[in-house]
PDB file of C-alpha atoms in Angstrom:
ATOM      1  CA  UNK A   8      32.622 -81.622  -4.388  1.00 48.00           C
ATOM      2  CA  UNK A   9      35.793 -82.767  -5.774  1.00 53.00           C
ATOM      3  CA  UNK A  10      36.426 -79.707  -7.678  1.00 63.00           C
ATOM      4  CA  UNK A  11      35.310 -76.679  -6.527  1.00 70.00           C
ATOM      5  CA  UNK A  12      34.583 -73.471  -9.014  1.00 77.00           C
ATOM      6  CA  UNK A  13      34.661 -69.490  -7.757  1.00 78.00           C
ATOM      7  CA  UNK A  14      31.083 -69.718  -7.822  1.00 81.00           C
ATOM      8  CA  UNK A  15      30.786 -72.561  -5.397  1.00 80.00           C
ATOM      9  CA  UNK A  16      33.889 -70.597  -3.067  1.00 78.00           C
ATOM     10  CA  UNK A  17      31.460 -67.458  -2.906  1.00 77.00           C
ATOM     11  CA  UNK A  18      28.338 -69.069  -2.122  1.00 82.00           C
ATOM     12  CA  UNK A  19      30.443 -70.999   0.691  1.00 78.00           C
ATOM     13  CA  UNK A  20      31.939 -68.451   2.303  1.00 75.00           C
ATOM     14  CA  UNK A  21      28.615 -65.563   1.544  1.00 77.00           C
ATOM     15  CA  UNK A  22      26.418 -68.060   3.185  1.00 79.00           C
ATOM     16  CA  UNK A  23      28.474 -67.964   6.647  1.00 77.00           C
ATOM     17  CA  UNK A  24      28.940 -64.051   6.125  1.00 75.00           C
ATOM     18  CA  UNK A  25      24.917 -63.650   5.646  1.00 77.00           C
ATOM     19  CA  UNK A  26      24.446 -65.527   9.050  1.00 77.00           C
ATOM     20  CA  UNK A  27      26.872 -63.485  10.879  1.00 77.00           C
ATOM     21  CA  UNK A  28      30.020 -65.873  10.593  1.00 82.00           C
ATOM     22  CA  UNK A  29      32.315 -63.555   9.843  1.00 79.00           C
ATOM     23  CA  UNK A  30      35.566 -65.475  11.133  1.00 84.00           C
ATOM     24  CA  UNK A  31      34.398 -68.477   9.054  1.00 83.00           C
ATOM     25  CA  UNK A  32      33.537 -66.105   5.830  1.00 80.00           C
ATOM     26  CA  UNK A  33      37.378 -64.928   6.235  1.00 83.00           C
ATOM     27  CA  UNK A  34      38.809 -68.384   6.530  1.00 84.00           C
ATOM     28  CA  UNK A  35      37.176 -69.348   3.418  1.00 80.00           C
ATOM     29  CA  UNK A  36      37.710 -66.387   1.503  1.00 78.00           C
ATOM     30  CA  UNK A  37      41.698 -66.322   1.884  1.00 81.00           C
ATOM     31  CA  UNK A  38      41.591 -70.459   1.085  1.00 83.00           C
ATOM     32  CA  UNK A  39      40.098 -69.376  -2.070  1.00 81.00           C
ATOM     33  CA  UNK A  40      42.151 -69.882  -5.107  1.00 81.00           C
ATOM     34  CA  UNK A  41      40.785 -67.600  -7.355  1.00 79.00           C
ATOM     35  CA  UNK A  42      39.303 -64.129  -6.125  1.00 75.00           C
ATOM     36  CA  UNK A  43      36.823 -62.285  -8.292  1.00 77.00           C
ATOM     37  CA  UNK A  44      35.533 -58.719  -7.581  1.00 74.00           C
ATOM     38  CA  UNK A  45      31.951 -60.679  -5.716  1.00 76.00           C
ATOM     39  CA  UNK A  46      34.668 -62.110  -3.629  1.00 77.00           C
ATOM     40  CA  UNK A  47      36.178 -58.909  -2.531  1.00 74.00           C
ATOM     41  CA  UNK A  48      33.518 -56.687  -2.468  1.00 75.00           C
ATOM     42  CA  UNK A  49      31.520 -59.465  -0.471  1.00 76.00           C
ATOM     43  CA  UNK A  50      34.010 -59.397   2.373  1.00 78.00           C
ATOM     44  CA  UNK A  51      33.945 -55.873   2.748  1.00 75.00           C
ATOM     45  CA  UNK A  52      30.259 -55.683   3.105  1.00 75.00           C
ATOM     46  CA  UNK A  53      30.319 -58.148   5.713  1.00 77.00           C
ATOM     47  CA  UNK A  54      32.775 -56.226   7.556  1.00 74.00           C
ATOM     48  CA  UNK A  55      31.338 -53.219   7.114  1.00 72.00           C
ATOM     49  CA  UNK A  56      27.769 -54.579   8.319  1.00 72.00           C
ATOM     50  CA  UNK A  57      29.159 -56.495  11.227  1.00 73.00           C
ATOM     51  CA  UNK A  58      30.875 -53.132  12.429  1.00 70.00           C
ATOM     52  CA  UNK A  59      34.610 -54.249  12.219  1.00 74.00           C
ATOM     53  CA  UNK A  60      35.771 -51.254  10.179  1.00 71.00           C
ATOM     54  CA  UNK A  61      39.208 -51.831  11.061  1.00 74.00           C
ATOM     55  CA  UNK A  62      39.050 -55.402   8.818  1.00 78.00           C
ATOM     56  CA  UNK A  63      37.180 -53.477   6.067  1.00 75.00           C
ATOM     57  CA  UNK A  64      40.031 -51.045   5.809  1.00 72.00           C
ATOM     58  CA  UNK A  65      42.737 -53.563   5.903  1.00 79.00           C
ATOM     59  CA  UNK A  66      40.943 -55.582   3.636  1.00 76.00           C
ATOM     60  CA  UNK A  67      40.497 -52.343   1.129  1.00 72.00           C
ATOM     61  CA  UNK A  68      44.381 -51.567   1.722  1.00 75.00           C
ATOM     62  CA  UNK A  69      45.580 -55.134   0.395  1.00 76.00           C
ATOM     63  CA  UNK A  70      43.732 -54.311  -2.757  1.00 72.00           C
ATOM     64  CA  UNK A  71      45.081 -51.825  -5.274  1.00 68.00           C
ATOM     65  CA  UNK A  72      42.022 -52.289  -7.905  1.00 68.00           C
ATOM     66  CA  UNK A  73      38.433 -51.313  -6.171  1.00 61.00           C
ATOM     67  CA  UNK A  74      36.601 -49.623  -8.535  1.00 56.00           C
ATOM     68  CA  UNK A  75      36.291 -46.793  -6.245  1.00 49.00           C
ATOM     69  CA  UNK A  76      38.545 -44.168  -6.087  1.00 48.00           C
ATOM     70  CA  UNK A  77      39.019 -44.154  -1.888  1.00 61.00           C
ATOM     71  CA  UNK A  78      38.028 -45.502   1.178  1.00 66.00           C
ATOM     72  CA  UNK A  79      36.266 -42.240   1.971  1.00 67.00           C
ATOM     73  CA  UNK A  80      34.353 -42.788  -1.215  1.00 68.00           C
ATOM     74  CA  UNK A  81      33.381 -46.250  -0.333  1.00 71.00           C
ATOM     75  CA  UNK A  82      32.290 -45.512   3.230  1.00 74.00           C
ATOM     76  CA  UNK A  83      30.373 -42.554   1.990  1.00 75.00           C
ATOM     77  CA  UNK A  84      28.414 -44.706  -0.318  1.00 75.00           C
ATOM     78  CA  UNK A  85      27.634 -47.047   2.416  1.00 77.00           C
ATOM     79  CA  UNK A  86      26.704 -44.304   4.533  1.00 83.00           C
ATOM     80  CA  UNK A  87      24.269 -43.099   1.802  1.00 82.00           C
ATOM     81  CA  UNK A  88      23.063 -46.829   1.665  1.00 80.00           C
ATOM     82  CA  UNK A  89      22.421 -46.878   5.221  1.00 83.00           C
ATOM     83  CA  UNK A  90      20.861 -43.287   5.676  1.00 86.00           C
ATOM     84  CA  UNK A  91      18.487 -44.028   2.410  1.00 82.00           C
ATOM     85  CA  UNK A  92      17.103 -46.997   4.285  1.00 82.00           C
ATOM     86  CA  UNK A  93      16.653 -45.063   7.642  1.00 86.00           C
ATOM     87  CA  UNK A  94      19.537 -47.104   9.406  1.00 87.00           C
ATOM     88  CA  UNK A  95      20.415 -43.732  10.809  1.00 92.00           C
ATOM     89  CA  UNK A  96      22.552 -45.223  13.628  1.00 91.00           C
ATOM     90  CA  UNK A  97      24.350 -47.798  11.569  1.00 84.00           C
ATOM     91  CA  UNK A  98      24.944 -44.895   9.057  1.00 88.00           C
ATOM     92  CA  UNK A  99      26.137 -42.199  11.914  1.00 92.00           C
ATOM     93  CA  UNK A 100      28.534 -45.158  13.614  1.00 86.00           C
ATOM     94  CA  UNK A 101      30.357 -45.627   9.902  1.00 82.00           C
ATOM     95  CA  UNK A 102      30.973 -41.481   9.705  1.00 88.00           C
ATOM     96  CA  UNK A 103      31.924 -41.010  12.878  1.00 88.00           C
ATOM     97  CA  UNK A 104      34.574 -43.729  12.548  1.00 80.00           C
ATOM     98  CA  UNK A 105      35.819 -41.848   9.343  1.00 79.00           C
ATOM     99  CA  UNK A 106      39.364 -39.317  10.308  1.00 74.00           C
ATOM    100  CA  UNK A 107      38.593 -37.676   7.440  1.00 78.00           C
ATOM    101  CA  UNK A 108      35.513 -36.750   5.938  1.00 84.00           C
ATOM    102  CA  UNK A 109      34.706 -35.028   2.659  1.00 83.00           C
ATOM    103  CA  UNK A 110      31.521 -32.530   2.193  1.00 88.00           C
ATOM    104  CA  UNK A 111      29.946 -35.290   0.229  1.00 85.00           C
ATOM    105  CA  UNK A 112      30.219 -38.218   3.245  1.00 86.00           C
ATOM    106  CA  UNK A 113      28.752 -34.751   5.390  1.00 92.00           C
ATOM    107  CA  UNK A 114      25.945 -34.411   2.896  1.00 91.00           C
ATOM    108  CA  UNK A 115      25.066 -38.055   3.023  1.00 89.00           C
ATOM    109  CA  UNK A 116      24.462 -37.888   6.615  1.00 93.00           C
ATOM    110  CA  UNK A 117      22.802 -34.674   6.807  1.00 94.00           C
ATOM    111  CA  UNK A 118      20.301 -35.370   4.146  1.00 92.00           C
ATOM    112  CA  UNK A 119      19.522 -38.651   6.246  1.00 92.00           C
ATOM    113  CA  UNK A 120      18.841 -37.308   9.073  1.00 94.00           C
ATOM    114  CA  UNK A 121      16.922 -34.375   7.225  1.00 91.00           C
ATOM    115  CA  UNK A 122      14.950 -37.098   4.806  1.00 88.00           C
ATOM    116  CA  UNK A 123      14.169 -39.296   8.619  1.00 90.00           C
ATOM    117  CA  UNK A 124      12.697 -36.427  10.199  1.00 90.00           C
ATOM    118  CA  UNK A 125      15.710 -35.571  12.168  1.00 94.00           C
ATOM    119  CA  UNK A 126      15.922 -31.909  11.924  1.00 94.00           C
ATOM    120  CA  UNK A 127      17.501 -31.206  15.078  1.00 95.00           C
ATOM    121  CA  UNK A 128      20.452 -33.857  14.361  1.00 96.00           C
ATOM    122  CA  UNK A 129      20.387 -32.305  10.668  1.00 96.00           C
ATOM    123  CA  UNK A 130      20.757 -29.084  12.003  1.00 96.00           C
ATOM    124  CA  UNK A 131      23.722 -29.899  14.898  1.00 97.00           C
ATOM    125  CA  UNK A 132      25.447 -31.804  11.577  1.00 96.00           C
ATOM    126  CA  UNK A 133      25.285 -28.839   9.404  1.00 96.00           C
ATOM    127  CA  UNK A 134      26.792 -26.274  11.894  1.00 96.00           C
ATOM    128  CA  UNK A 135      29.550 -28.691  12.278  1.00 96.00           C
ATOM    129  CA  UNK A 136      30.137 -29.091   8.855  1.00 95.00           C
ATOM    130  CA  UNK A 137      33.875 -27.216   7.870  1.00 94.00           C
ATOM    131  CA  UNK A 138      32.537 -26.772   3.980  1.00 92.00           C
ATOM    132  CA  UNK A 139      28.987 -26.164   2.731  1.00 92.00           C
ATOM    133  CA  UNK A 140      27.857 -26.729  -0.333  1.00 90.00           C
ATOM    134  CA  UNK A 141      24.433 -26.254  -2.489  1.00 87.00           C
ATOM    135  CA  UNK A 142      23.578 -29.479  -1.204  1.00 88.00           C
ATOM    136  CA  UNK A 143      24.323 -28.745   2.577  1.00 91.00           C
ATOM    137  CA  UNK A 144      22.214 -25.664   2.640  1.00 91.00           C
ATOM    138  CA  UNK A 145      19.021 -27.117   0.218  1.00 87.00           C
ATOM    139  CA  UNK A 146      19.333 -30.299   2.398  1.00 90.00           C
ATOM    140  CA  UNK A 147      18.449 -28.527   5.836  1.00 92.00           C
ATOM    141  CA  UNK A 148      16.243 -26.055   4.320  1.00 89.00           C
ATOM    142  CA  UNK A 149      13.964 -28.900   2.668  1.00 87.00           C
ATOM    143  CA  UNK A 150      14.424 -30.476   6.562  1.00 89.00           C
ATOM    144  CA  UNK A 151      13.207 -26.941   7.560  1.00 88.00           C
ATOM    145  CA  UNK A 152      10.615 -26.937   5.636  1.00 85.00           C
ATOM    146  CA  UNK A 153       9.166 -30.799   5.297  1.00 82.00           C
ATOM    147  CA  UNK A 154       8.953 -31.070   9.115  1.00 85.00           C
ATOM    148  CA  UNK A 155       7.078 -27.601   9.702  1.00 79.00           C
ATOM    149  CA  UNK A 156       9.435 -25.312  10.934  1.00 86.00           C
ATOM    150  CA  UNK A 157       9.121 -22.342   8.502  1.00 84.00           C
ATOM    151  CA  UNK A 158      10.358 -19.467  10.486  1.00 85.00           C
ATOM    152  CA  UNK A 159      13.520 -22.124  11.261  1.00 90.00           C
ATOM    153  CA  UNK A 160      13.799 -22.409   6.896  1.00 87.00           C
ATOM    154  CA  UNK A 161      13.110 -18.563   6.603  1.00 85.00           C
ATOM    155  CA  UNK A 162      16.011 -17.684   9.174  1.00 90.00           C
ATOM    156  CA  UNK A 163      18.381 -20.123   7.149  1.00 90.00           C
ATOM    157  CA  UNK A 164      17.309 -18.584   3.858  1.00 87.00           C
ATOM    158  CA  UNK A 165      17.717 -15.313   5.582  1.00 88.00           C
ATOM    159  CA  UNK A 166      21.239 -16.235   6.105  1.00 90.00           C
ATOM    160  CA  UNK A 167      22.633 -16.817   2.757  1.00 86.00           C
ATOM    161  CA  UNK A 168      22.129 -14.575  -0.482  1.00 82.00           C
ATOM    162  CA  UNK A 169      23.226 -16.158  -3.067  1.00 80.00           C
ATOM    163  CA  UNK A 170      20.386 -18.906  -2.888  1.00 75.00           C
ATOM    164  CA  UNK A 171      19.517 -19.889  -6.465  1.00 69.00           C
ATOM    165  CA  UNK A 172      15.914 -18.635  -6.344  1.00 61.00           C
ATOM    166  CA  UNK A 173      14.734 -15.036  -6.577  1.00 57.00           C
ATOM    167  CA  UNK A 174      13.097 -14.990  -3.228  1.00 76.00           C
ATOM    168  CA  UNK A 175      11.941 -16.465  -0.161  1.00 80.00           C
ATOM    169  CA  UNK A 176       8.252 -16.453  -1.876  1.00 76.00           C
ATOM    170  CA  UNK A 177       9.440 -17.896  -5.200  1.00 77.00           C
ATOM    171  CA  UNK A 178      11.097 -20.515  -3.173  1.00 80.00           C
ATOM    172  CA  UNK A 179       8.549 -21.104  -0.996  1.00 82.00           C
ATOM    173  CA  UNK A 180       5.854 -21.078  -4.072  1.00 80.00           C
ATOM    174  CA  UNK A 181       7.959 -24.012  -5.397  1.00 81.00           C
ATOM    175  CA  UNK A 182       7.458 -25.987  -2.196  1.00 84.00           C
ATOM    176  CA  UNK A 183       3.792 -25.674  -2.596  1.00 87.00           C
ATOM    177  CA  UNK A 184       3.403 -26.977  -5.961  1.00 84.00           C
ATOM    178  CA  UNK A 185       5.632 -29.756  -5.172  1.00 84.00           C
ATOM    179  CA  UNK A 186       3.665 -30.874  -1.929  1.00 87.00           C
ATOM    180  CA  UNK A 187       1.012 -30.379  -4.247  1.00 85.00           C
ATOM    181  CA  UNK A 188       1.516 -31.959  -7.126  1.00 81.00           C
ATOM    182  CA  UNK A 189       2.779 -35.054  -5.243  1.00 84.00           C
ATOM    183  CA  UNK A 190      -1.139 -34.585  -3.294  1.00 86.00           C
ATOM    184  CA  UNK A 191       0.348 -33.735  -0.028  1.00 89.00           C
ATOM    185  CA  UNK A 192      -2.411 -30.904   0.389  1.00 92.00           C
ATOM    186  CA  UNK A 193      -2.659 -30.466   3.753  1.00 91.00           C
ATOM    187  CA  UNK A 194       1.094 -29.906   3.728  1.00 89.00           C
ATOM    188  CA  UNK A 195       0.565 -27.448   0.855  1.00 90.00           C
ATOM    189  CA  UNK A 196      -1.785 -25.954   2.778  1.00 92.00           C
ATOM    190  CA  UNK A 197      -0.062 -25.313   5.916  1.00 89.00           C
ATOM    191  CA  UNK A 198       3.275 -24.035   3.991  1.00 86.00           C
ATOM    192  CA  UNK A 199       0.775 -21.468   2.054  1.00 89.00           C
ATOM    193  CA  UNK A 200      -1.134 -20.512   5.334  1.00 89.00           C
ATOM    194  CA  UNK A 201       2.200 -19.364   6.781  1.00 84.00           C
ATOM    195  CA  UNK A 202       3.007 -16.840   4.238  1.00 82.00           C
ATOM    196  CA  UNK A 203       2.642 -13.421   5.362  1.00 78.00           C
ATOM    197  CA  UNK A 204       3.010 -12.292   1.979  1.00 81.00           C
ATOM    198  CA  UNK A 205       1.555 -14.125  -0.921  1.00 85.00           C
ATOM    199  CA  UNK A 206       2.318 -13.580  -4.766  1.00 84.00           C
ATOM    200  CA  UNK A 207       0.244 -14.798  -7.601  1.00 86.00           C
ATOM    201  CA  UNK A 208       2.759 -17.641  -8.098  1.00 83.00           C
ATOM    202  CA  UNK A 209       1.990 -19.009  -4.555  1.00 86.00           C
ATOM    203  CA  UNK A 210      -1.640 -18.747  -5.033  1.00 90.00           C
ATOM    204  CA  UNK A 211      -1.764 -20.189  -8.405  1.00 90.00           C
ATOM    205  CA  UNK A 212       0.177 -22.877  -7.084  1.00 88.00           C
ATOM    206  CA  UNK A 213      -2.396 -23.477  -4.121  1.00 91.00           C
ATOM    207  CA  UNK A 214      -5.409 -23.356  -6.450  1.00 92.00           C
ATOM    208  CA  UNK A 215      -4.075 -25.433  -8.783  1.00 89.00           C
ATOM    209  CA  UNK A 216      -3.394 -28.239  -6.323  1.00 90.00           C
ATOM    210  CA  UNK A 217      -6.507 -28.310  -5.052  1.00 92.00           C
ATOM    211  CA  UNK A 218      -8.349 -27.883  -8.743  1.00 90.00           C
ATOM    212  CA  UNK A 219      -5.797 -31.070 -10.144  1.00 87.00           C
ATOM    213  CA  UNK A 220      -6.853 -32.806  -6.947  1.00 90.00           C
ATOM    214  CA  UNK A 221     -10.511 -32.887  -7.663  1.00 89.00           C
ATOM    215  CA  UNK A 222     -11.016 -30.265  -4.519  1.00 93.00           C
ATOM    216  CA  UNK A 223     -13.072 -27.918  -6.785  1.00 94.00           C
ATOM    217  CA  UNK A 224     -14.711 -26.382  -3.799  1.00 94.00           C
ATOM    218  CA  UNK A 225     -11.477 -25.504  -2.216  1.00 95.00           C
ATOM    219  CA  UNK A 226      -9.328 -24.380  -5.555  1.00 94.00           C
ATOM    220  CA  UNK A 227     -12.608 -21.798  -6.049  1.00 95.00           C
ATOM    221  CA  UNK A 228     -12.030 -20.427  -2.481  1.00 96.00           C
ATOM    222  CA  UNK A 229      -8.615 -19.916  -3.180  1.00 95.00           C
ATOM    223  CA  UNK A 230      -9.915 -18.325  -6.542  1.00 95.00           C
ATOM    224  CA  UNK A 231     -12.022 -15.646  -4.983  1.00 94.00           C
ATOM    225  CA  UNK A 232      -9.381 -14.932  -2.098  1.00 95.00           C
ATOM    226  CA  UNK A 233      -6.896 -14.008  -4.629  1.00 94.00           C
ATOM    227  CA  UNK A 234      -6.307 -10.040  -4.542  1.00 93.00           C
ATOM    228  CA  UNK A 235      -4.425 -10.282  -8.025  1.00 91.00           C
ATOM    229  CA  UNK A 236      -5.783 -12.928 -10.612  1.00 90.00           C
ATOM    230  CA  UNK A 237      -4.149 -13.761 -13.888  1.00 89.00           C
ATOM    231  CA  UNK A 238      -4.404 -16.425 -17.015  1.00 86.00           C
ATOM    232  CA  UNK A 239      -2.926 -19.172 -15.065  1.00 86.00           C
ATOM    233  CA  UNK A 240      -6.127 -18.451 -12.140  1.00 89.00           C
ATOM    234  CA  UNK A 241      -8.797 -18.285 -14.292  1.00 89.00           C
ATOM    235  CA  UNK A 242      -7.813 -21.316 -16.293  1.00 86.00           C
ATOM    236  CA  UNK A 243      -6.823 -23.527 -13.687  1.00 87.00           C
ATOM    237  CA  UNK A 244     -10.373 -22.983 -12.115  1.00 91.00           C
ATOM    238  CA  UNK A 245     -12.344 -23.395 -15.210  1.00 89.00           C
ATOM    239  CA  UNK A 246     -10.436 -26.498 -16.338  1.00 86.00           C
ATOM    240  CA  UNK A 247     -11.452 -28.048 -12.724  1.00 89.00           C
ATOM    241  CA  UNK A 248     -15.289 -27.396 -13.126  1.00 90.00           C
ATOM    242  CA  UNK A 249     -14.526 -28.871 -17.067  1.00 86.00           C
ATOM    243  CA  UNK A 250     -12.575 -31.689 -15.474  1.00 84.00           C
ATOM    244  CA  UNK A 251     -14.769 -32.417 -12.703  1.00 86.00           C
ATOM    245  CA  UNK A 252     -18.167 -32.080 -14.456  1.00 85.00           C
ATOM    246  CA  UNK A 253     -19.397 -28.533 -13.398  1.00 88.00           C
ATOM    247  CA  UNK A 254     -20.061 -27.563 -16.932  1.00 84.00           C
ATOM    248  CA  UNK A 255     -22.671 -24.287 -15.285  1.00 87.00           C
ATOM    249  CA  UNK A 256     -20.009 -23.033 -13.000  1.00 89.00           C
ATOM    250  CA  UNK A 257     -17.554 -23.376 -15.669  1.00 86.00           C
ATOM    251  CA  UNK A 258     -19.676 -21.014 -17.874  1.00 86.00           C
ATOM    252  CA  UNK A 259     -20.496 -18.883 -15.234  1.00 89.00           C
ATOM    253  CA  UNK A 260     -17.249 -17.960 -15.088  1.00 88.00           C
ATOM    254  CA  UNK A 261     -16.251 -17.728 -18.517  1.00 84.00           C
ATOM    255  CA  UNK A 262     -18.879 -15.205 -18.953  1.00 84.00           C
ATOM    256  CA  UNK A 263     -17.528 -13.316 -15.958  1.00 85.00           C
ATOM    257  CA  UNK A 264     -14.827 -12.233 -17.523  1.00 80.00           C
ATOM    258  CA  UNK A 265     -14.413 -10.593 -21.186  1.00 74.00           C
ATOM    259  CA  UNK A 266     -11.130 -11.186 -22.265  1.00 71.00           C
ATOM    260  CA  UNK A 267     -10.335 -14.932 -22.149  1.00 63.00           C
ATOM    261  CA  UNK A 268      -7.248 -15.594 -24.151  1.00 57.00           C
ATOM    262  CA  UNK A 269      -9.196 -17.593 -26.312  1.00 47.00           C
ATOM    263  CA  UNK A 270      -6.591 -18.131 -29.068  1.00 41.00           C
ATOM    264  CA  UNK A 271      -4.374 -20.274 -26.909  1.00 44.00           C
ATOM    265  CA  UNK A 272      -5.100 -24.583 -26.375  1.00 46.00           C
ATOM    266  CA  UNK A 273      -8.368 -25.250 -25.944  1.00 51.00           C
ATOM    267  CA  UNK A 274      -7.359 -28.643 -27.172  1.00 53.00           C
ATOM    268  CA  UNK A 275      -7.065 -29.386 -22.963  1.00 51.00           C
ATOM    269  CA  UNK A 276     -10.952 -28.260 -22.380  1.00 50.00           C
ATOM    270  CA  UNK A 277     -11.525 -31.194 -24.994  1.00 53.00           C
ATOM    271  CA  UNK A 278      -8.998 -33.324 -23.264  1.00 55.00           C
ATOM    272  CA  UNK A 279     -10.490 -32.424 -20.195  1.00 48.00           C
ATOM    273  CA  UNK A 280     -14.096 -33.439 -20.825  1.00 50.00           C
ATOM    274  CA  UNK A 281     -13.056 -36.510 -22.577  1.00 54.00           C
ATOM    275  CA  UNK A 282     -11.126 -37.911 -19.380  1.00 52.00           C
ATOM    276  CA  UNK A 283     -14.111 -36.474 -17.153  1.00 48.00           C
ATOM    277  CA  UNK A 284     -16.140 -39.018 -15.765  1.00 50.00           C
ATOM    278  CA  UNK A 285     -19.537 -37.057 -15.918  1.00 44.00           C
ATOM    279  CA  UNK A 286     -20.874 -37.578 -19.562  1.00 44.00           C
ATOM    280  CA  UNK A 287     -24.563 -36.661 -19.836  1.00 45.00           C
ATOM    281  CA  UNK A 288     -26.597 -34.820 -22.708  1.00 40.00           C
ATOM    282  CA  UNK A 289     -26.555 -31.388 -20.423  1.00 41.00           C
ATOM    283  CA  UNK A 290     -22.540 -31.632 -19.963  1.00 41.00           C
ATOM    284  CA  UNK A 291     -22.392 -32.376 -24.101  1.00 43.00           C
ATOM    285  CA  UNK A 292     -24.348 -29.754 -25.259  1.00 42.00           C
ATOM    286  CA  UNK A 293     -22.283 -27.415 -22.625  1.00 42.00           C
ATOM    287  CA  UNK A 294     -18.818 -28.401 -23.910  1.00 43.00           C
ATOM    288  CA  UNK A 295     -19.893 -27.840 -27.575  1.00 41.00           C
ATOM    289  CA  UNK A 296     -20.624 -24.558 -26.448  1.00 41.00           C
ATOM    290  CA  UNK A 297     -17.723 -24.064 -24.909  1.00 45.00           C
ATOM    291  CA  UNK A 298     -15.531 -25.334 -28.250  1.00 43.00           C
ATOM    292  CA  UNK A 299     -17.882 -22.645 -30.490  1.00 41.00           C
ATOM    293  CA  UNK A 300     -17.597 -20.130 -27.885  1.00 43.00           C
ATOM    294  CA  UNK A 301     -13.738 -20.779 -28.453  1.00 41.00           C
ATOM    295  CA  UNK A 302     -13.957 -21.160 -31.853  1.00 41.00           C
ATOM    296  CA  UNK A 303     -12.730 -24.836 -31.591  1.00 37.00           C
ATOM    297  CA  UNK A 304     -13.427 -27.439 -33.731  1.00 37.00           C
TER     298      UNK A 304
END
């Protein structure tokens, strides 16, 4: 190739760097006439992935325009880059070879460890850490609380009072409907179980995990387990006998109880049916009852 572009010089020198030629990748790269930013930043990964830190940080030295505002910075994003893709020991070599290290390069480590199922290394990280944050504190409490170990999340929670949540209940209420709104019931489950003090929230939450779930059997458990029921209760249980074809039970209970707040959305009940995948003459002539019952048209 007589005449060689920067295109041609990067795919040269990237193609020893991707095979672990790093010595060859650097020849090339300082032969090259013309550096772009794929050039630079090319380098510096394969540094960086190859372990020789001390090249990356010369490297990032003899050039005054990254487009990042420090070497912390950069290291802290490959750290997160690392941690995200569960190269926990890769990411952990890369921080502990940083002298100084912000809260966010602490976070990125912690929340690895915490998002890997490494609670205890989470944990040691956190006690270590000389500034907390919002982040710091949510980060090993979700740990806490992902991996089982409630009375571990309570004693954190316990710790600090300025959490952004009312209580331990409303936070632990939110956990629940997150576990199960992503379907992670048994999770949900075991979170709920180890309440010793339930509010309506928490249950609600439960019940309606189980009733968007299709576990109609289990969200009417919860239902008739619940000391203190409200509108959220009654129709998140209805709309999963609607939803789920149990047109009797779901009349049943209407008629249990005498003060539906029947001038709210039925519009879902409609939704509801029409979605449902158990269409017969018996669940048609129930649902128009339930619409004139309602007063829906």
């Amino acid at each position: 190739m007589p005449e060689k572009n920067t295109v041609s010089w990067n795919a040269m020198w990237s193609g020893y760097a991707q095979n672990g030629f790093i010595r060859e990748a650097r020849d090339i790269f300082y032969k090259m006439p013309n550096k772009n930013t794929i050039s630079w930043n090319g380098l510096l990964a394969a540094y960086v992935q190859n372990g020789r830190i001390n090249d990356a940080r010369q490297l990032f030295d003899s050039n005054s325009d990254w487009e990042v505002v420090s070497w912390n910075c950069l290291k802290g994003g490959y750290v997160k880059r690392y941690a995200q893709n569960g190269d926990l020991s890769e990411a952990r070599r890369l921080f502990d070879s940083m002298p100084e290290k912000d809260t966010d390069s602490w976070n990125v480590m912690l929340l690895g460890y915490a998002q890997n199922g490494f609670v205890k290394e989470a944990r040691d990280l956190f006690y270590k850490m000389p500034n907390k944050n919002t982040i710091s504190w949510n980060g090993l409490l979700a740990g806490y609380v992902r991996n089982g170990r409630i009375n571990d999340a309570r004693q954190l929670f316990d710790s600090k009072s300025d959490w952004e949540v009312v209580s331990w209940n409303c936070l632990m209420g939110g956990y629940i409907k997150r576990y199960a709104q992503n379907g992670d019931l048994s999770k949900a489950r075991r979170l709920f179980d180890s309440m010793p003090e339930k509010d309506t929230v928490s249950w609600d939450a439960m019940l309606s995990g189980y009733a968007q779930n299709g576990f109609v059997q289990e969200a009417r458990d919860i239902f008739y387990e619940m000391p203190n029921k409200n509108t959220i209760s009654w129709n998140g249980l209805l709309a999963a006998y609607i939803q789920n074809g149990r047109i009797n039970d779901a009349r049943q209970l209407f008629d249990s109880k005498s003060d539906w707040e029947v001038n709210g959305d039925l519009s879902k009940a409609r939704r509801l049916f029409e979605e449902s995948p158990i269409r017969d003459v018996c669940t048609n002539s129930n649902v128009v009852w339930l619409y004139a019952e309602w007063d829906v048209g």
